[in-house]
């Protein structure tokens, strides 16, 4: 069994030993920057943009966006160096420089094409060194000098096997394989040393340190150059061979070695290794082709497959347990020179002079917390409480799953344990601890426990609330349980005793109860640290006499002023995503006065608060573009452009170059003509301005790295042109059209009112005519009425006359009949003759005819025209028929019998040529 334990111990040591604490690292894969895999050289501009010589061309990174500029001959770009506003590059059979135009686009100028130099077939330019007045370009066979002012190119060195080219101080060196080390003096090559060493070894880097020249070889051997002789200084202390492809002497006095298959190695000048970063440590490729240190001491690595940026000067260090052998860190504590780490897999330790962690046997399982009480370290574990002594841990018998262990005020022989099912007291007998008793009457899981000076115990349960327990004198039972209603309940809430103040934190509120107060009250200042927008949990940690609180954007280090008891808050900007912590179980411990360890889900992060990260930054507007038919249209960055109205949708790209992987870069913008207030802080590095109306605009943007706002506000002024229908020409046309319209309207109104007047006059005339017609009509009607009256009167007279004649003739006929019945005498005969004469009186007919003509004057004329053969007797009969008189009524008028009248009627029908079906009376009436 013992041998098995030893085997497991060595296995854990081996497995955990693979991890190491490293500076933060940013990786950029080809799929991200969208160019070739291999990256051969890097440089930095004055505005901190990074330029990379890539297989596909020149890569530009402004901290937010990547841009690729392909080489004109589509060959691999091997070298790049920035000088002022020029970016010099070298590639296959060509070298030249790039300059930015007014739109922010880089344009290439070939130096070879404008010179008289004929480059060698298949020649490639691997290095560029910039001086004030000239630029040196190195291929594997030549070194050329380009005069910046005159543009003249001259050949300095010609050799078939130039390996490397260096600038050291004011001197220039180059190494030729198989020949030695040379310098350039007075534009001519000069051998530095006759030593065969330089003919046999491959020199990777020459650099100056403490006024001496040092160099490192392909096998990571470091030498000093002393009067042309190599003096051995040190070699890498790694226990395996390295093949160094390139190296860089860093500003901190260390060397960064880029290897062929082992990633990169940070080495001191005495050969000691600071760290190694390879693929197992997060580097995306083990072959390093180029190393460059930028102005903020970040080290950029051009890899065989991608790009990496190492923040070597960062205040943060990351221990990443990539194999998962350590687990999620829930607790840590440094005791003297030993660091203890409690994880979900057990308790581990590491000596200060070691890099590997060792598992402490018997502690398999979940560790919740580590507590140091009077110099004794207690490990609160799922299996109970362990006493930790150097590299061993012994479980206190009888203990169960424990969250926390607390000392009891004024009693060093008692401990209070908050366990899964309530509270337990432990007592010390000599050097051993035993379970004294369980507190009866309280069986709630006690993760957060606070003991005040009065031995009152506060227990926080995130689902049940906060309880205040008053124990009896023997500490084995509860006299009173109170619920602190004002605190309520809170998921992720926590409670802690900090400098005699009880502090309770949950979402949106932090409550405090000073030792001299009886009740809790909300602390407005601290409550801002757990506001809804940034809250993750209310976990509170005490370390180095500070209180620590964690939220979405940063960690708060809180202290209490001794004089007035106010709280002071210092923010440590490290976001939740970068901390990779177990939410609700955040933990922090002090490694020294200014260095702290943060547990994470993949290991831990260390913070050196006395080493402030460089956060001075400037923001730059990089591109302003619109889109036309899906094709981007770029606008000038150097002068305010007049942008067509159809392009009134703008996208503005900006960036604040900051390459620390643990920095949080945010941006604010505003458009002065639209809104004077700044937008909310966001991570977006571009903004879209849509549907802009015509007019002048000024766009402003600023950045914030962690809590430091950029030293500048970059701005961009532009004008949206009027739409075509509001241009000056259009307005002039509108004015002319308006004038014409006014004239037309005026003419129309004149015509209209004239026509209205004419219409009014015509209407008035028509009304007058109508009135006249009405008057005439009325007059005619009056005349017609009078005529009708006359006709009626005459008809009446005619009727009277006719009836009188009829009556007279009837009377005379009656007298005649009476006379016929009397004896015939002379008197009777005379009287009869007189009667006959009156019956056939012509005067009566003339009178009747005159009256009839007055009533119907055209009848005789019409009937005579129609029937000229009618006699006067026929006409007389026609008249009587027109008066609609019957035969019986006609007979007396004609002084004949009704029978005779019928005969006359018959004869008249024949004369009138009427058929039997035709009515004689109707025909006469209708004439």
PDB file of N, CA, C and O in Angstrom, residues 417-455:
ATOM      1  N   UNK A 417     -17.234  25.553  13.623  1.00  0.00           N
ATOM      2  CA  UNK A 417     -17.241  25.054  12.244  1.00  0.00           C
ATOM      3  C   UNK A 417     -18.636  25.201  11.652  1.00  0.00           C
ATOM      4  O   UNK A 417     -19.627  24.751  12.240  1.00  0.00           O
ATOM      5  N   UNK A 418     -18.726  25.848  10.493  1.00  0.00           N
ATOM      6  CA  UNK A 418     -19.978  25.912   9.742  1.00  0.00           C
ATOM      7  C   UNK A 418     -20.019  24.745   8.782  1.00  0.00           C
ATOM      8  O   UNK A 418     -19.207  24.665   7.854  1.00  0.00           O
ATOM      9  N   UNK A 419     -20.944  23.818   8.995  1.00  0.00           N
ATOM     10  CA  UNK A 419     -20.966  22.565   8.240  1.00  0.00           C
ATOM     11  C   UNK A 419     -22.210  22.463   7.368  1.00  0.00           C
ATOM     12  O   UNK A 419     -23.044  23.368   7.325  1.00  0.00           O
ATOM     13  N   UNK A 420     -22.317  21.291   6.729  1.00  0.00           N
ATOM     14  CA  UNK A 420     -23.448  21.058   5.836  1.00  0.00           C
ATOM     15  C   UNK A 420     -24.780  21.023   6.586  1.00  0.00           C
ATOM     16  O   UNK A 420     -25.823  21.304   5.993  1.00  0.00           O
ATOM     17  N   UNK A 421     -24.754  20.626   7.881  1.00  0.00           N
ATOM     18  CA  UNK A 421     -26.022  20.503   8.617  1.00  0.00           C
ATOM     19  C   UNK A 421     -26.000  21.254   9.939  1.00  0.00           C
ATOM     20  O   UNK A 421     -26.519  20.798  10.952  1.00  0.00           O
ATOM     21  N   UNK A 422     -25.380  22.426   9.942  1.00  0.00           N
ATOM     22  CA  UNK A 422     -25.439  23.249  11.140  1.00  0.00           C
ATOM     23  C   UNK A 422     -24.069  23.630  11.657  1.00  0.00           C
ATOM     24  O   UNK A 422     -23.076  23.646  10.919  1.00  0.00           O
ATOM     25  N   UNK A 423     -24.021  23.919  12.979  1.00  0.00           N
ATOM     26  CA  UNK A 423     -22.811  24.432  13.621  1.00  0.00           C
ATOM     27  C   UNK A 423     -22.250  23.412  14.611  1.00  0.00           C
ATOM     28  O   UNK A 423     -23.008  22.762  15.348  1.00  0.00           O
ATOM     29  N   UNK A 424     -20.910  23.312  14.618  1.00  0.00           N
ATOM     30  CA  UNK A 424     -20.215  22.423  15.548  1.00  0.00           C
ATOM     31  C   UNK A 424     -19.122  23.217  16.255  1.00  0.00           C
ATOM     32  O   UNK A 424     -18.485  24.086  15.655  1.00  0.00           O
ATOM     33  N   UNK A 425     -18.911  22.875  17.522  1.00  0.00           N
ATOM     34  CA  UNK A 425     -17.781  23.426  18.266  1.00  0.00           C
ATOM     35  C   UNK A 425     -16.707  22.362  18.384  1.00  0.00           C
ATOM     36  O   UNK A 425     -17.000  21.181  18.601  1.00  0.00           O
ATOM     37  N   UNK A 426     -15.448  22.799  18.202  1.00  0.00           N
ATOM     38  CA  UNK A 426     -14.301  21.921  18.371  1.00  0.00           C
ATOM     39  C   UNK A 426     -13.480  22.449  19.545  1.00  0.00           C
ATOM     40  O   UNK A 426     -13.350  23.673  19.732  1.00  0.00           O
ATOM     41  N   UNK A 427     -12.924  21.560  20.307  1.00  0.00           N
ATOM     42  CA  UNK A 427     -12.080  21.952  21.450  1.00  0.00           C
ATOM     43  C   UNK A 427     -10.698  21.337  21.303  1.00  0.00           C
ATOM     44  O   UNK A 427     -10.525  20.284  20.685  1.00  0.00           O
ATOM     45  N   UNK A 428      -9.722  22.013  21.876  1.00  0.00           N
ATOM     46  CA  UNK A 428      -8.333  21.583  21.771  1.00  0.00           C
ATOM     47  C   UNK A 428      -7.900  20.938  23.080  1.00  0.00           C
ATOM     48  O   UNK A 428      -8.072  21.506  24.158  1.00  0.00           O
ATOM     49  N   UNK A 429      -7.339  19.751  22.950  1.00  0.00           N
ATOM     50  CA  UNK A 429      -6.767  19.050  24.089  1.00  0.00           C
ATOM     51  C   UNK A 429      -5.307  18.773  23.770  1.00  0.00           C
ATOM     52  O   UNK A 429      -4.989  17.878  22.993  1.00  0.00           O
ATOM     53  N   UNK A 430      -4.437  19.585  24.330  1.00  0.00           N
ATOM     54  CA  UNK A 430      -3.023  19.444  24.005  1.00  0.00           C
ATOM     55  C   UNK A 430      -2.774  19.881  22.580  1.00  0.00           C
ATOM     56  O   UNK A 430      -3.073  21.013  22.201  1.00  0.00           O
ATOM     57  N   UNK A 431      -2.238  18.946  21.776  1.00  0.00           N
ATOM     58  CA  UNK A 431      -1.964  19.248  20.380  1.00  0.00           C
ATOM     59  C   UNK A 431      -3.029  18.731  19.423  1.00  0.00           C
ATOM     60  O   UNK A 431      -2.854  18.780  18.210  1.00  0.00           O
ATOM     61  N   UNK A 432      -4.096  18.211  19.958  1.00  0.00           N
ATOM     62  CA  UNK A 432      -5.128  17.599  19.110  1.00  0.00           C
ATOM     63  C   UNK A 432      -6.460  18.326  19.304  1.00  0.00           C
ATOM     64  O   UNK A 432      -6.708  18.948  20.335  1.00  0.00           O
ATOM     65  N   UNK A 433      -7.269  18.203  18.272  1.00  0.00           N
ATOM     66  CA  UNK A 433      -8.610  18.791  18.281  1.00  0.00           C
ATOM     67  C   UNK A 433      -9.653  17.681  18.171  1.00  0.00           C
ATOM     68  O   UNK A 433      -9.458  16.683  17.487  1.00  0.00           O
ATOM     69  N   UNK A 434     -10.769  17.899  18.917  1.00  0.00           N
ATOM     70  CA  UNK A 434     -11.875  16.944  18.858  1.00  0.00           C
ATOM     71  C   UNK A 434     -13.179  17.714  18.730  1.00  0.00           C
ATOM     72  O   UNK A 434     -13.248  18.916  19.043  1.00  0.00           O
ATOM     73  N   UNK A 435     -14.203  17.011  18.271  1.00  0.00           N
ATOM     74  CA  UNK A 435     -15.528  17.623  18.170  1.00  0.00           C
ATOM     75  C   UNK A 435     -16.117  17.722  19.567  1.00  0.00           C
ATOM     76  O   UNK A 435     -16.300  16.713  20.259  1.00  0.00           O
ATOM     77  N   UNK A 436     -16.379  18.924  20.030  1.00  0.00           N
ATOM     78  CA  UNK A 436     -16.923  19.151  21.380  1.00  0.00           C
ATOM     79  C   UNK A 436     -18.422  18.893  21.401  1.00  0.00           C
ATOM     80  O   UNK A 436     -18.929  18.136  22.224  1.00  0.00           O
ATOM     81  N   UNK A 437     -19.159  19.563  20.523  1.00  0.00           N
ATOM     82  CA  UNK A 437     -20.615  19.354  20.468  1.00  0.00           C
ATOM     83  C   UNK A 437     -21.196  20.007  19.226  1.00  0.00           C
ATOM     84  O   UNK A 437     -20.583  20.875  18.598  1.00  0.00           O
ATOM     85  N   UNK A 438     -22.372  19.550  18.882  1.00  0.00           N
ATOM     86  CA  UNK A 438     -23.165  20.196  17.818  1.00  0.00           C
ATOM     87  C   UNK A 438     -24.142  21.153  18.484  1.00  0.00           C
ATOM     88  O   UNK A 438     -24.676  20.871  19.553  1.00  0.00           O
ATOM     89  N   UNK A 439     -24.369  22.296  17.857  1.00  0.00           N
ATOM     90  CA  UNK A 439     -25.345  23.252  18.387  1.00  0.00           C
ATOM     91  C   UNK A 439     -26.733  22.727  18.044  1.00  0.00           C
ATOM     92  O   UNK A 439     -27.110  22.664  16.860  1.00  0.00           O
ATOM     93  N   UNK A 440     -27.473  22.346  19.088  1.00  0.00           N
ATOM     94  CA  UNK A 440     -28.792  21.741  18.871  1.00  0.00           C
ATOM     95  C   UNK A 440     -29.818  22.807  18.479  1.00  0.00           C
ATOM     96  O   UNK A 440     -29.734  23.959  18.884  1.00  0.00           O
ATOM     97  N   UNK A 441     -30.779  22.353  17.719  1.00  0.00           N
ATOM     98  CA  UNK A 441     -31.871  23.244  17.322  1.00  0.00           C
ATOM     99  C   UNK A 441     -31.602  24.036  16.057  1.00  0.00           C
ATOM    100  O   UNK A 441     -32.415  24.880  15.678  1.00  0.00           O
ATOM    101  N   UNK A 442     -30.476  23.795  15.421  1.00  0.00           N
ATOM    102  CA  UNK A 442     -30.167  24.515  14.181  1.00  0.00           C
ATOM    103  C   UNK A 442     -29.456  23.550  13.235  1.00  0.00           C
ATOM    104  O   UNK A 442     -28.286  23.202  13.446  1.00  0.00           O
ATOM    105  N   UNK A 443     -30.167  23.112  12.190  1.00  0.00           N
ATOM    106  CA  UNK A 443     -29.630  22.101  11.284  1.00  0.00           C
ATOM    107  C   UNK A 443     -29.465  22.629   9.850  1.00  0.00           C
ATOM    108  O   UNK A 443     -29.351  21.856   8.902  1.00  0.00           O
ATOM    109  N   UNK A 444     -29.451  23.939   9.680  1.00  0.00           N
ATOM    110  CA  UNK A 444     -29.356  24.547   8.351  1.00  0.00           C
ATOM    111  C   UNK A 444     -27.886  24.624   7.915  1.00  0.00           C
ATOM    112  O   UNK A 444     -27.003  24.913   8.732  1.00  0.00           O
ATOM    113  N   UNK A 445     -27.645  24.357   6.636  1.00  0.00           N
ATOM    114  CA  UNK A 445     -26.285  24.452   6.097  1.00  0.00           C
ATOM    115  C   UNK A 445     -25.730  25.846   6.378  1.00  0.00           C
ATOM    116  O   UNK A 445     -26.352  26.859   6.064  1.00  0.00           O
ATOM    117  N   UNK A 446     -24.536  25.878   6.964  1.00  0.00           N
ATOM    118  CA  UNK A 446     -23.971  27.146   7.452  1.00  0.00           C
ATOM    119  C   UNK A 446     -22.695  27.476   6.681  1.00  0.00           C
ATOM    120  O   UNK A 446     -21.579  27.311   7.167  1.00  0.00           O
ATOM    121  N   UNK A 447     -22.893  27.974   5.451  1.00  0.00           N
ATOM    122  CA  UNK A 447     -21.752  28.318   4.592  1.00  0.00           C
ATOM    123  C   UNK A 447     -21.119  29.645   4.989  1.00  0.00           C
ATOM    124  O   UNK A 447     -19.897  29.796   4.994  1.00  0.00           O
ATOM    125  N   UNK A 448     -21.957  30.623   5.335  1.00  0.00           N
ATOM    126  CA  UNK A 448     -21.469  31.949   5.712  1.00  0.00           C
ATOM    127  C   UNK A 448     -21.786  32.191   7.184  1.00  0.00           C
ATOM    128  O   UNK A 448     -22.959  32.337   7.566  1.00  0.00           O
ATOM    129  N   UNK A 449     -20.731  32.231   8.001  1.00  0.00           N
ATOM    130  CA  UNK A 449     -20.902  32.359   9.451  1.00  0.00           C
ATOM    131  C   UNK A 449     -20.069  33.535   9.956  1.00  0.00           C
ATOM    132  O   UNK A 449     -18.925  33.727   9.531  1.00  0.00           O
ATOM    133  N   UNK A 450     -20.671  34.330  10.849  1.00  0.00           N
ATOM    134  CA  UNK A 450     -19.972  35.450  11.484  1.00  0.00           C
ATOM    135  C   UNK A 450     -20.218  35.363  12.994  1.00  0.00           C
ATOM    136  O   UNK A 450     -21.353  35.168  13.426  1.00  0.00           O
ATOM    137  N   UNK A 451     -19.139  35.506  13.773  1.00  0.00           N
ATOM    138  CA  UNK A 451     -19.238  35.513  15.229  1.00  0.00           C
ATOM    139  C   UNK A 451     -18.825  36.900  15.704  1.00  0.00           C
ATOM    140  O   UNK A 451     -17.709  37.361  15.404  1.00  0.00           O
ATOM    141  N   UNK A 452     -19.723  37.587  16.421  1.00  0.00           N
ATOM    142  CA  UNK A 452     -19.370  38.924  16.878  1.00  0.00           C
ATOM    143  C   UNK A 452     -18.752  38.870  18.270  1.00  0.00           C
ATOM    144  O   UNK A 452     -18.563  37.789  18.863  1.00  0.00           O
ATOM    145  N   UNK A 453     -18.474  40.035  18.822  1.00  0.00           N
ATOM    146  CA  UNK A 453     -17.784  40.112  20.109  1.00  0.00           C
ATOM    147  C   UNK A 453     -18.639  39.567  21.250  1.00  0.00           C
ATOM    148  O   UNK A 453     -18.107  39.151  22.282  1.00  0.00           O
ATOM    149  N   UNK A 454     -19.937  39.590  21.069  1.00  0.00           N
ATOM    150  CA  UNK A 454     -20.842  39.096  22.115  1.00  0.00           C
ATOM    151  C   UNK A 454     -21.132  37.611  21.973  1.00  0.00           C
ATOM    152  O   UNK A 454     -22.028  37.098  22.627  1.00  0.00           O
ATOM    153  N   UNK A 455     -20.394  36.987  21.088  1.00  0.00           N
ATOM    154  CA  UNK A 455     -20.578  35.568  20.786  1.00  0.00           C
ATOM    155  C   UNK A 455     -21.935  35.263  20.146  1.00  0.00           C
ATOM    156  O   UNK A 455     -22.365  34.117  20.118  1.00  0.00           O
TER     157      UNK A 455
END
